[in-house]
Structure formats: C-alpha cells, structure tokens
Coordinates of C-alpha atoms and ligand atoms in Angstrom, one line a residue:
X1 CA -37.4 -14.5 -18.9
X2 CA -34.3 -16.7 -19.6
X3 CA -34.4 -20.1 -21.5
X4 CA -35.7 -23.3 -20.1
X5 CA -32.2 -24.9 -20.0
X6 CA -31.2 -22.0 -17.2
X7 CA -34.4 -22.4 -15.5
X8 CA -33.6 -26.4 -14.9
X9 CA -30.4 -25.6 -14.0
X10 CA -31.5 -23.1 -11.8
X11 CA -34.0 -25.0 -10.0
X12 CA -31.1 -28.3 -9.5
X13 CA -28.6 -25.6 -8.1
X14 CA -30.7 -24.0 -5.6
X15 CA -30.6 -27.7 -4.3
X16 CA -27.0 -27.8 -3.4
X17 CA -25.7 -23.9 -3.3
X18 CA -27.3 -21.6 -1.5
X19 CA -29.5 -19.5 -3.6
X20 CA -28.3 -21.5 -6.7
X21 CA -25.1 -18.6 -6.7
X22 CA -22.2 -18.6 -5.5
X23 CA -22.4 -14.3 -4.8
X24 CA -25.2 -13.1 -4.4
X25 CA -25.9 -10.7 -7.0
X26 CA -26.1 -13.1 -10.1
X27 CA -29.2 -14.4 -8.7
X28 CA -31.1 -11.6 -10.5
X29 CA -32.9 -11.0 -7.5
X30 CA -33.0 -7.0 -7.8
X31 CA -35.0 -7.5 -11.2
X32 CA -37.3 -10.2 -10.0
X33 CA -36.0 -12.7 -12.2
X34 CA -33.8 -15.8 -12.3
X35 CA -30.4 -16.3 -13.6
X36 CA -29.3 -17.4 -17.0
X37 CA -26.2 -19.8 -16.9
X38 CA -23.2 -19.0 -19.3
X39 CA -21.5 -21.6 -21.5
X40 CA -19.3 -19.4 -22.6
X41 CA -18.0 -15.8 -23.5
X42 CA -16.0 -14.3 -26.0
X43 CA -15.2 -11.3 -26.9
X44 CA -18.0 -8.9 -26.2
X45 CA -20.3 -11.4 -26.2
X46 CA -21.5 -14.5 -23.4
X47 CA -23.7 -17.2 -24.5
X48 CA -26.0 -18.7 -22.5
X49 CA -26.6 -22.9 -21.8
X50 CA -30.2 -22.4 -24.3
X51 CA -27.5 -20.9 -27.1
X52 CA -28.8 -17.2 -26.6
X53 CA -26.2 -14.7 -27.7
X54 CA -26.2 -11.0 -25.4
X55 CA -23.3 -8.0 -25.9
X56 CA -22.1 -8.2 -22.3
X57 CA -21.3 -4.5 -20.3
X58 CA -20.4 -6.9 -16.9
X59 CA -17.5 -7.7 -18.1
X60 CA -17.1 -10.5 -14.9
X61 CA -18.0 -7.7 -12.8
X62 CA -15.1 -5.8 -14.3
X63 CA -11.7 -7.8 -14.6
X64 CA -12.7 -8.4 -18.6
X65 CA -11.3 -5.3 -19.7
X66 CA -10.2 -6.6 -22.5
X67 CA -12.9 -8.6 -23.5
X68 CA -13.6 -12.1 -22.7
X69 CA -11.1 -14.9 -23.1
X70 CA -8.2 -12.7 -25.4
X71 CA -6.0 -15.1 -26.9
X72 CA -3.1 -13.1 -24.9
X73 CA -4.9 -14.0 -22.0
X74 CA -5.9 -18.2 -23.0
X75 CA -2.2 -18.5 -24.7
X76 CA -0.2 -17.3 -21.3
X77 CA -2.3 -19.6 -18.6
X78 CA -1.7 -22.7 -21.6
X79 CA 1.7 -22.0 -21.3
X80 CA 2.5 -21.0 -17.8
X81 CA 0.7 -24.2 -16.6
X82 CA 2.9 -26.5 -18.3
X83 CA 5.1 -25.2 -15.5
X84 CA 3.3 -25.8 -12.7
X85 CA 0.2 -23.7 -11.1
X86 CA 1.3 -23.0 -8.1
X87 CA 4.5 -23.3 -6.3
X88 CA 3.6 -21.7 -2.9
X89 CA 7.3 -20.8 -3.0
X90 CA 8.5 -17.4 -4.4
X91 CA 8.8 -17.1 -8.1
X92 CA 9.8 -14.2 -10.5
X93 CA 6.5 -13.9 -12.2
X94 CA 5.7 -11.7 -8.4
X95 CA 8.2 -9.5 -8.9
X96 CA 7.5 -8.6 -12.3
X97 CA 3.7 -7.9 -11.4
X98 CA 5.2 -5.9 -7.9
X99 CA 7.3 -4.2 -10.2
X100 CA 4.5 -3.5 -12.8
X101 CA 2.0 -2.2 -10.1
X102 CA 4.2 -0.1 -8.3
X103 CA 5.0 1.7 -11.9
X104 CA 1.5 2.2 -12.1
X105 CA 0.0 3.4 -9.5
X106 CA 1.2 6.4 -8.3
X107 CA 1.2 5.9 -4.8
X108 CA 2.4 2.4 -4.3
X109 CA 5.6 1.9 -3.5
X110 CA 5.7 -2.0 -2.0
X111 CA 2.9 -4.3 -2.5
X112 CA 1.3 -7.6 -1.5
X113 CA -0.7 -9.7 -3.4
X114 CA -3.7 -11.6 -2.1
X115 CA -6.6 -13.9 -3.5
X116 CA -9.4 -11.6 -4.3
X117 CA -10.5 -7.8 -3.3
X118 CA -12.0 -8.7 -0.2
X119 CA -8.5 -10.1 1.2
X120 CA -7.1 -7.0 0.0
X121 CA -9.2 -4.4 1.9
X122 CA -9.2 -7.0 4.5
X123 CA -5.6 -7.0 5.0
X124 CA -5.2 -3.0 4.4
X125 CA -7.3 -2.0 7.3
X126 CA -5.6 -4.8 9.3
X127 CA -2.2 -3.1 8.6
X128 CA -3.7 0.6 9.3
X129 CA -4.8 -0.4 12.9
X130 CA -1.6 -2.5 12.9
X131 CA 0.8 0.9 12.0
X132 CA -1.3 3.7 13.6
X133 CA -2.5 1.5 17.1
X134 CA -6.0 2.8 16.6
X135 CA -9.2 0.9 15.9
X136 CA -11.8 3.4 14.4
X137 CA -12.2 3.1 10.7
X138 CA -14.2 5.3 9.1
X139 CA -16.3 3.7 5.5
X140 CA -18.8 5.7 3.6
X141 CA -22.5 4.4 3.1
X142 CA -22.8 3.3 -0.3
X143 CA -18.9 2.0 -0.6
X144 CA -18.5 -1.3 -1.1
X145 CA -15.1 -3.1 0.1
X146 CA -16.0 -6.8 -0.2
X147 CA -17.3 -9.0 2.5
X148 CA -15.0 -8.0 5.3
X149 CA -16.7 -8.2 8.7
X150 CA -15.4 -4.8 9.7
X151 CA -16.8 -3.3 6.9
X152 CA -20.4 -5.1 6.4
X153 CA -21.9 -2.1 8.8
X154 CA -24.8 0.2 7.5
X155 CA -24.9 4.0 8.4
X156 CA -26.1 4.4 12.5
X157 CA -28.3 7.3 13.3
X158 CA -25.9 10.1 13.6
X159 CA -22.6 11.3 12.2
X160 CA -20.4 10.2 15.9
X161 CA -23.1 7.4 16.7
X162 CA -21.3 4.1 15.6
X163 CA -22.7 2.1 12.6
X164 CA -24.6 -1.6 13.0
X165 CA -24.0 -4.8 11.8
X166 CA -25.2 -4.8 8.1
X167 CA -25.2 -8.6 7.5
X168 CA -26.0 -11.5 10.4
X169 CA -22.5 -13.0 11.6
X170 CA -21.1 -9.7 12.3
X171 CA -20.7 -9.0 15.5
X172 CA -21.7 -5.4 17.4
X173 CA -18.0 -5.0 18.9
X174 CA -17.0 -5.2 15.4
X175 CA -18.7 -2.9 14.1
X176 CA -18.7 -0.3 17.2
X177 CA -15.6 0.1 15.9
X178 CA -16.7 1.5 12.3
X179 CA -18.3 4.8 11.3
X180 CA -20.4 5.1 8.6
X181 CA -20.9 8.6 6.9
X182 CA -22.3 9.7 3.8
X183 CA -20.0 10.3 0.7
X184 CA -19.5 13.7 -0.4
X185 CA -20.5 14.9 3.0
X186 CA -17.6 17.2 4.4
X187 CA -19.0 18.5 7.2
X188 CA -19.6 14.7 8.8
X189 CA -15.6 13.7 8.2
X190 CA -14.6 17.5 10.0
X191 CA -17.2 16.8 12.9
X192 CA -15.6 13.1 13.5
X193 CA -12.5 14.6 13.1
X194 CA -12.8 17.4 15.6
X195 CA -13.9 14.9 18.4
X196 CA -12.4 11.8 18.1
X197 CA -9.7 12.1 15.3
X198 CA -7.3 10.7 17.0
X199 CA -8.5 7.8 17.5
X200 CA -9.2 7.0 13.9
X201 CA -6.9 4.6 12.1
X202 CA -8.4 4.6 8.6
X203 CA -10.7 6.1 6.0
X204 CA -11.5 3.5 3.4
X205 CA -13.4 4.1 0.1
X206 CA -13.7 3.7 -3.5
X207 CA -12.5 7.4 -4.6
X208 CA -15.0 7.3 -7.5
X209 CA -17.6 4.3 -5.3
X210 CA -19.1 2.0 -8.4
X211 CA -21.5 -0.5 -6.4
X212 CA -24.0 2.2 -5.6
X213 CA -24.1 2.7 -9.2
X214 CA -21.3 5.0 -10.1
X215 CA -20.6 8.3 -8.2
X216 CA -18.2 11.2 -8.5
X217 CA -16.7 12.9 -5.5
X218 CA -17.4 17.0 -5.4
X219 CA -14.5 19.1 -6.0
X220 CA -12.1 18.8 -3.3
X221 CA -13.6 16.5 -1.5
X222 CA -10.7 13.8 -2.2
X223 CA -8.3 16.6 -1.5
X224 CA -10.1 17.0 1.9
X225 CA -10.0 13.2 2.9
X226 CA -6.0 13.7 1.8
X227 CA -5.5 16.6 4.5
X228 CA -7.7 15.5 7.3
X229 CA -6.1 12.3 7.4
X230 CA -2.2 13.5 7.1
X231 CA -3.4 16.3 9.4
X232 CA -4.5 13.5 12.1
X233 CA -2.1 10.3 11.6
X234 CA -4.8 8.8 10.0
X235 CA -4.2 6.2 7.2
X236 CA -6.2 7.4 3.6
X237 CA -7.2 4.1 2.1
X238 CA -8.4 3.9 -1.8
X239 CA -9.9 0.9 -2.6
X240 CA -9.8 0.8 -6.1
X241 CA -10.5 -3.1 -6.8
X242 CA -13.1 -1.8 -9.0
X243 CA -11.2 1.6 -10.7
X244 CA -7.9 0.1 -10.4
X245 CA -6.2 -0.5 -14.3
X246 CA -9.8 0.7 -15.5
X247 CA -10.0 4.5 -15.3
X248 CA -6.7 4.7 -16.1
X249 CA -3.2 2.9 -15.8
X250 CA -2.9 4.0 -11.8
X251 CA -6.6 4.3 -11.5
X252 CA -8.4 7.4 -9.6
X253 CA -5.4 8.3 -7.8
X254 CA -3.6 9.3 -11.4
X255 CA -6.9 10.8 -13.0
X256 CA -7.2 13.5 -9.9
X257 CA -4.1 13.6 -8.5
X258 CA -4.5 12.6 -4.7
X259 CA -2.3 9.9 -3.3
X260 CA -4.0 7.9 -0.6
X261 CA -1.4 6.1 2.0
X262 CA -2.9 2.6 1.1
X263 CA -4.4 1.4 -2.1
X264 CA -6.6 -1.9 -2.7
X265 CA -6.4 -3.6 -6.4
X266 CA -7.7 -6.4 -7.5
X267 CA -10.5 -7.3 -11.0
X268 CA -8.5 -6.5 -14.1
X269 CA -5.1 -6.8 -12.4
X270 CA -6.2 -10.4 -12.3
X271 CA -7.6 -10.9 -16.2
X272 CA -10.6 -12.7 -14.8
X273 CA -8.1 -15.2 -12.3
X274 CA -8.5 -14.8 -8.7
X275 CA -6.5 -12.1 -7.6
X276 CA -6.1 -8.8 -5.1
X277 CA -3.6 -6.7 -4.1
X278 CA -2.7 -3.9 -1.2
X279 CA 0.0 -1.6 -1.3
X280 CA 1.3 1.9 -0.4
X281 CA 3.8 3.4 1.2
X282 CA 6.8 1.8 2.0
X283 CA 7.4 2.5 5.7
X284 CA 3.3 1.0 5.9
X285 CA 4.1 -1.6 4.4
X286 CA 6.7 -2.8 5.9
X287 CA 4.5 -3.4 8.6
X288 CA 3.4 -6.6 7.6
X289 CA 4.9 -9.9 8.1
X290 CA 7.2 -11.7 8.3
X291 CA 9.4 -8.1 8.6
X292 CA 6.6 -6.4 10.3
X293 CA 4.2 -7.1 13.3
X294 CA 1.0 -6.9 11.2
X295 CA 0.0 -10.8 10.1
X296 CA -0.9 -11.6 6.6
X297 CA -0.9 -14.7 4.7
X298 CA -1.9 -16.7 1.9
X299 CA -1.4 -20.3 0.1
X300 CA -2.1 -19.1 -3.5
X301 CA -0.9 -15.5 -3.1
X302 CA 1.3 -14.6 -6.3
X303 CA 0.9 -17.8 -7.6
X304 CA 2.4 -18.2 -11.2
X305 CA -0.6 -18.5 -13.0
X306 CA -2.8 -15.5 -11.6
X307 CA 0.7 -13.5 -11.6
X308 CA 1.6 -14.5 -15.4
X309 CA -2.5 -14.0 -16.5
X310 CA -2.6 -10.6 -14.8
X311 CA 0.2 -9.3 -16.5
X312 CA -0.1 -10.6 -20.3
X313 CA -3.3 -8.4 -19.9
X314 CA -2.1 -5.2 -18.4
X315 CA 0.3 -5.7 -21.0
X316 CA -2.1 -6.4 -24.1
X317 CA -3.8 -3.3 -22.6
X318 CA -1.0 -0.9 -22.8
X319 CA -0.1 -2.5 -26.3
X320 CA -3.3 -1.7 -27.8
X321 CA -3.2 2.0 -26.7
X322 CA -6.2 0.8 -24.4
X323 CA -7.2 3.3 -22.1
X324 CA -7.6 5.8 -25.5
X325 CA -9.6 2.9 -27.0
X326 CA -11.8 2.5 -24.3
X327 CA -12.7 6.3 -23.9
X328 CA -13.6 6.7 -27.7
X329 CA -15.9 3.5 -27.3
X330 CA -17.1 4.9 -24.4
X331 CA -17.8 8.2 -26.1
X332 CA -19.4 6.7 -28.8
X333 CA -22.0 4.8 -26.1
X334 CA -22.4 8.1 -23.9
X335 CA -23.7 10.3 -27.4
X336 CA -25.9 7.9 -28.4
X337 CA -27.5 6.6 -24.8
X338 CA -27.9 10.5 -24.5
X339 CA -29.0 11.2 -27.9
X340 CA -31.8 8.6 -27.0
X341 CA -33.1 9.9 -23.5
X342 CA -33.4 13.6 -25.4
X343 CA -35.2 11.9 -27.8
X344 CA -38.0 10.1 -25.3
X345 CA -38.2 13.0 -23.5
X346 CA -36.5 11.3 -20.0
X347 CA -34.0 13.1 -18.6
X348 CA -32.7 10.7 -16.7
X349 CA -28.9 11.1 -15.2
X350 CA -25.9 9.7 -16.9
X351 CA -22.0 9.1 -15.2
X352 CA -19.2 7.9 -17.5
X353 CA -15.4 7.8 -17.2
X354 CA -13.5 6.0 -19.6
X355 CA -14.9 2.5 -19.9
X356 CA -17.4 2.7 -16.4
X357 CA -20.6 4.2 -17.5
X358 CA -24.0 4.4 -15.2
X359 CA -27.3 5.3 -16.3
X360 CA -29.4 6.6 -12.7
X361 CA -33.7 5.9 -13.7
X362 CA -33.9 9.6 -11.9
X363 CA -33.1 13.3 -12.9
X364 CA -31.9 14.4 -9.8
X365 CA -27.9 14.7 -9.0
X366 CA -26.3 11.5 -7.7
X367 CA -23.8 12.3 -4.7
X368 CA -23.9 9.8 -3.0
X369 CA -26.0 6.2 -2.6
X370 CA -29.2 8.1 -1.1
X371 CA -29.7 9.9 -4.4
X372 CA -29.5 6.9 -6.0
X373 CA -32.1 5.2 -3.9
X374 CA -34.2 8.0 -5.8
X375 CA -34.3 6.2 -8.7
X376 CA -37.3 5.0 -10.5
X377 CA -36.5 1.2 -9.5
X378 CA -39.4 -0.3 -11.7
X379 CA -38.7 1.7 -14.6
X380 CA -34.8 0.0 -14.1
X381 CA -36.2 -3.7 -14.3
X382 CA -38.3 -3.4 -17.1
X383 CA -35.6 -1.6 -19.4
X384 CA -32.7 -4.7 -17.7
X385 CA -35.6 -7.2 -19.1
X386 CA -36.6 -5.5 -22.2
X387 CA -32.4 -5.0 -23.0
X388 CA -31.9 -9.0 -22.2
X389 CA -34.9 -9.9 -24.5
X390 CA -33.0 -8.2 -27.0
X391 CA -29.6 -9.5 -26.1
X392 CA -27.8 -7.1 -24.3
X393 CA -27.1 -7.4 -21.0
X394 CA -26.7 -4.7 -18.4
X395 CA -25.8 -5.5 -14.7
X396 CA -29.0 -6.6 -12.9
X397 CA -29.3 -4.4 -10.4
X398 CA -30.0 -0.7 -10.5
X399 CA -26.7 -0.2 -8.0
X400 CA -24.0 -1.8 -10.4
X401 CA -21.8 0.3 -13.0
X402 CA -21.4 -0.7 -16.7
X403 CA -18.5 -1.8 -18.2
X404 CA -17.1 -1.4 -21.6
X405 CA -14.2 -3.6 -23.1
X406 CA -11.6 -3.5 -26.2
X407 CA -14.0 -6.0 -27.3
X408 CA -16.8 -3.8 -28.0
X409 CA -17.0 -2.7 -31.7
X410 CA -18.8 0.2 -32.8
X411 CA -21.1 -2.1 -34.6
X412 CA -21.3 -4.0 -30.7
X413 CA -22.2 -0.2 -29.3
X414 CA -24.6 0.7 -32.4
X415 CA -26.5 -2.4 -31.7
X416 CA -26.9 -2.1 -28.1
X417 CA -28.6 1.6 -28.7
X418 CA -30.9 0.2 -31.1
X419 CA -32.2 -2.0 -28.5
X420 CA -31.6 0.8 -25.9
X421 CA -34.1 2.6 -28.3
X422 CA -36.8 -0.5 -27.8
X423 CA -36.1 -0.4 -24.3
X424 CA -36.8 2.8 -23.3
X425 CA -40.3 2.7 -25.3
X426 CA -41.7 0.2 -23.4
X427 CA -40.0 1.7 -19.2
Ligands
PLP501 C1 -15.4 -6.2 -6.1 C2 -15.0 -5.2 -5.1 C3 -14.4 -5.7 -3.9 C4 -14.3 -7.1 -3.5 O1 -13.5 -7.9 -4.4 P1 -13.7 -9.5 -4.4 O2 -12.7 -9.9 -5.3 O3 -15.1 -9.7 -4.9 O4 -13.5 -10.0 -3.0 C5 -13.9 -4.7 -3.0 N1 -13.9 -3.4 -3.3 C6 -14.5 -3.0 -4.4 C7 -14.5 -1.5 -4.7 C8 -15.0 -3.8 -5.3 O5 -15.6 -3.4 -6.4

C-alpha cells in the first residue's frame, strides 16, 4: 500500500484524467494496487510525495540509462534553453544526433526524428507500404510498437486468418490488413509467406520483444525474418525503442548481427525528453517527404532541446565505458537473484542482457508471450508488493522488463537482494 499523500492525489486525479494516468500502466492496475506519485528521482533512487525512498529498476520505462537526472543531462537542457527550445526550423544540434545514430546503429544510414516511439513505428510502417505498394504487415503477438492503430490488433484464430481490433477505436479494415503470429514460430512466417508473400509490405518487431516480459529469439530465427523478407521485397522492421542504445551502442541489430531494412529508436536516445526516431536504408528513406511521396511531419521533431539532451547522454554513456558498466552491474544482480531462487528452492526462469533483466514467476521456457501467460501471476504481485514495502521497485506488471542504470551501486544491487531475499519468503 502506498502513502496517504499518493492515495489523495490519486483519488483528485482520477477526477480530471482518465484513470488518474496519463498511460495506462502506472495505474498499478496489474498488481491490484494504486499508484504512488513521485516528487522526484535521482540517481537510482525516486521519491515518492509521502518522502518514501525505493531503488528504481524502471528507469522511466527505460530512457534513464544513466540514472535519473545526471548532471550531464540537467547542465545541457539549462544551457541549451537559454537559446531557445524550439525553433521548428532546422538547427545543427539534428545533424549531430543524425550523424551520431547513423554511427551507431548498424543499419541506419538516413534518419528522421519524431516525438516519441509510437510516431516512430507509426511513420516506419507508413514508409514500408509507401516504398513496397503493399498493405499487409505482419506483428508478432506479444510485441509491443506503441499505440499505433495498425498495430493495436491481437492474434486471429489462425496463422492466414487476419488479426482483430485489440483496443475500441480501431477499426476492422485496419486491422484486416495486419497478421498476427506468434514469435519464434517459423513455420507460421514460411506458411504466410508461401501464400500471400507478396503482398506483405512489412514485418515489424522488437528483435529481443521486452513488454511481454523479456524474450530471446531461437537461433536463427532473426536470420530467418532477414531472408524471408529480402527473398519477398518485404521490408524487415526492428523496433528497438526499447533495446535501442541499451543492449548495446546499435542495439540488437549489433549484438546478433542481422540488419533489418528499417529500425525504430526512441527511450534513451531521448535521456528522458520526448523523443523517437526511424531510419534505415537510404533508398527507403528517401521515400519520405518532402523528397519522397511518403508524408511525415512534425512541429517539435529535432527540436534543440530533446536533440542536445539526447546526445550529452549517449555521450556521458560512451564516456563512462557504459555498456561494460552496465553488464558487470547486471552480472552482479543476475548471481545473486539466482543465488536466491536456488536457495528457496523456486526455480523460476530468469532473462538478462546487459542492463534488461526479467524474472518469469514460472519454470517453463519463455518463447514467446504465451509462455509467459504461464506465469504464477499471484505469486508476481505479492513479491512487486513485498519489494515496494521494502523500497525497491520493480515494474508493476508481470509483462514489463527491468532495467538497470550507471546509477546503481553495488551497495544499490546488494540491497535490493536483501529485500529480494524477504520477498521471496513471503510469494
Ligand atoms: C515504448 C515502446 C514503444 C512506444 O514508444 P512511446 O514513446 O511510448 O510512444 C514502441 N515500441 C517499443 C518496443 C517500446 O518499448
């Protein structure tokens, strides 16, 4: 249960925001609780309006890689915005980030920045219809791209049988044009493929998908999607909003060595501002206006201050030898969380690449989001309640992936498994 402060200001926003959110996962609703509210966060750590203290492994759903509010980070948006916040005219700081990501990330060789991830998976499906003149897209059940109409479709009954409208507001043309499959399924993409392949403009998904808590593809299955979709003209999107700058510098696409057509950015590329990016190949690319016939737009697209913010912390990252950093912390949390299941006799399964991390309430293998459905769902709440009690908070929902920053001390990480320790005494 969360302090009385959060509860009243709970109770006044539910009058005038929907839900008392403003996404719908921070209303706690997958643990049966309500909200705290944050006053602020530092570091590893957020505090809460009632002055409660937790080691934080959301990280702002990611973008915090570097912990929360790094001077880097405070100092550039100080001084940038003596300058101006947004010019909605070009400016160099775009250039510099283009530049930046298209070092990176090994496939991308033009980009365009957006607003957030949705506009960026949005904009790349948009340009795949746009450059192949076919509709179908194909999304895997479990992936999450944002709120994009096309893409808010759940699974239909069959592999060929088209998917159906997984949120109200989405309309059944729209999603007649969307299959939904299940990850890690080859047989399902080759059956698609052999009948209608040519009709397919896209595959979209998260090459490692972390909202159905965090899930690794089978060997060769990424090298699969690669040569099905060269093999048919189709366009092979990553959307690594989530992986992007986290696994590594270029994200999945450098760790295993596949180079999807189209890749979607967007969480620590912004340092916690409001940004997304799409890119890719050049002659895709170049599809998109104002050289290209595909439209896409936006007011506060590359704006200085998102731009400039972005890029003092992809460069405080690289500074601090990050990505080796995060992996030892994230060692040093993977021994002891498994140290401690052994230990209560669970053997529960446990996904970790660098900084990500995903504890599944269930033994079996997780392949893809059915398996996690498996889960021991109870068992999840009372260990997210027992943890918060103790102040350390985990994502709460059983279908979110952990997050480790350059914040995190190993005295951060040796806390958190003493109360891990608690917490799995009393699931
Ligand atoms: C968060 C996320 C998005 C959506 O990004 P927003 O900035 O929330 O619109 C899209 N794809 C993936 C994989 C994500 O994790």
């Amino acid at each position: 249960m969360v302090g009385p402060l959060s509860q009243k200001l709970f109770a006044k926003a539910k009058t005038v925001i929907p839900g008392g959110v403003n996404s719908p996962v921070r209303a706690f609703k997958n643990v049966d609780g309500d909200p705290f509210f944050v006053r602020r966060a530092q570091g590893s750590r957020i505090t809460d309006v009632d002055d409660k203290t937790y080691i934080d492994y959301i990280g702002t759903w990611g973008p915090a890689i570097l912990g929360h509010s790094p001077i880097q980070l405070t100092q550039t948006i100080h001084e940038v915005a003596k300058d101006g916040v947004s010019f909605g005219a070009p400016c160099p700081w775009e250039i510099e980030m283009a530049q930046t990501i298209v070092d990176w990330v090994p496939s991308v060789q033009k980009v365009r920045m957006t607003n957030s991830g949705t506009e960026a998976t949005m904009s790349a499906i948009r340009l795949a219809r746009g450059f192949t003149g076919r509709d179908k897209v194909i999304k895997f059940d479990g992936c999450y791209h944002g709120h994009v109409d096309h893409l808010l479709v759940a699974a239909g009954s069959g592999a060929l049988t088209h998917g159906e409208p997984d949120s109200a507001g989405v309309p059944k043309d729209f999603s007649n044009q969307t299959i939904v499959l299940p990850y890690n399924d080859f047989e399902a993409i080759q059956t698609v493929f052999d009948s209608i392949g040519d009709q397919v403009a896209a595959i979209i998904l998260e090459p490692f998908p972390a909202n159905a808590g965090f899930v690794f593809p089978r060997e060769g299955y990424l090298e699969f999607l690669r040569e099905i979709t060269t093999k048919h003209g189709t366009v092979l999107i990553f959307d690594e909003v989530m992986t992007g700058f986290r696994v590594a510098k270029g994200g999945v696409q450098e760790l295993v060595g596949v180079t999807p057509d189209l890749t979607c950015m967007g969480k620590v590329i912004g340092g916690g501002l409001p940004v997304g990016a799409f890119g890719g190949r050049a002659d895709i690319m170049d599809c998109v206006a104002p050289i290209g016939p595909v439209y896409q737009a936006g007011t506060l697209s590359g704006n200085p201050l998102a731009m400039a913010a972005g890029l003092a912390q992809l460069k405080a990252l690289e500074a601090a030898d990050g990505y080796n950093q995060l992996e030892k912390t994230g060692a040093r949390l993977e021994a002891g969380i498994r140290g401690l299941l052994k230990e209560n006799g669970l053997d529960f399964t446990f996904h970790r690449v660098g900084s990500m991390f995903c504890l599944f309430f269930t033994g079996k293998e997780i392949w893809n989001v059915n398996d996690v459905n498996g889960a021991d769902m109870e068992a999840f709440k009372r260990f997210f309640w027992a943890l918060l009690d103790d102040g350390v908070y985990i994502a709460p929902s059983p279908y979110e992936t952990g997050f480790i920053s350059l914040a995190h001390s190993t005295g951060d990480i040796d806390d958190t498994l003493d109360a891990m320790s608690k917490a799995f005494k009393v699931i």
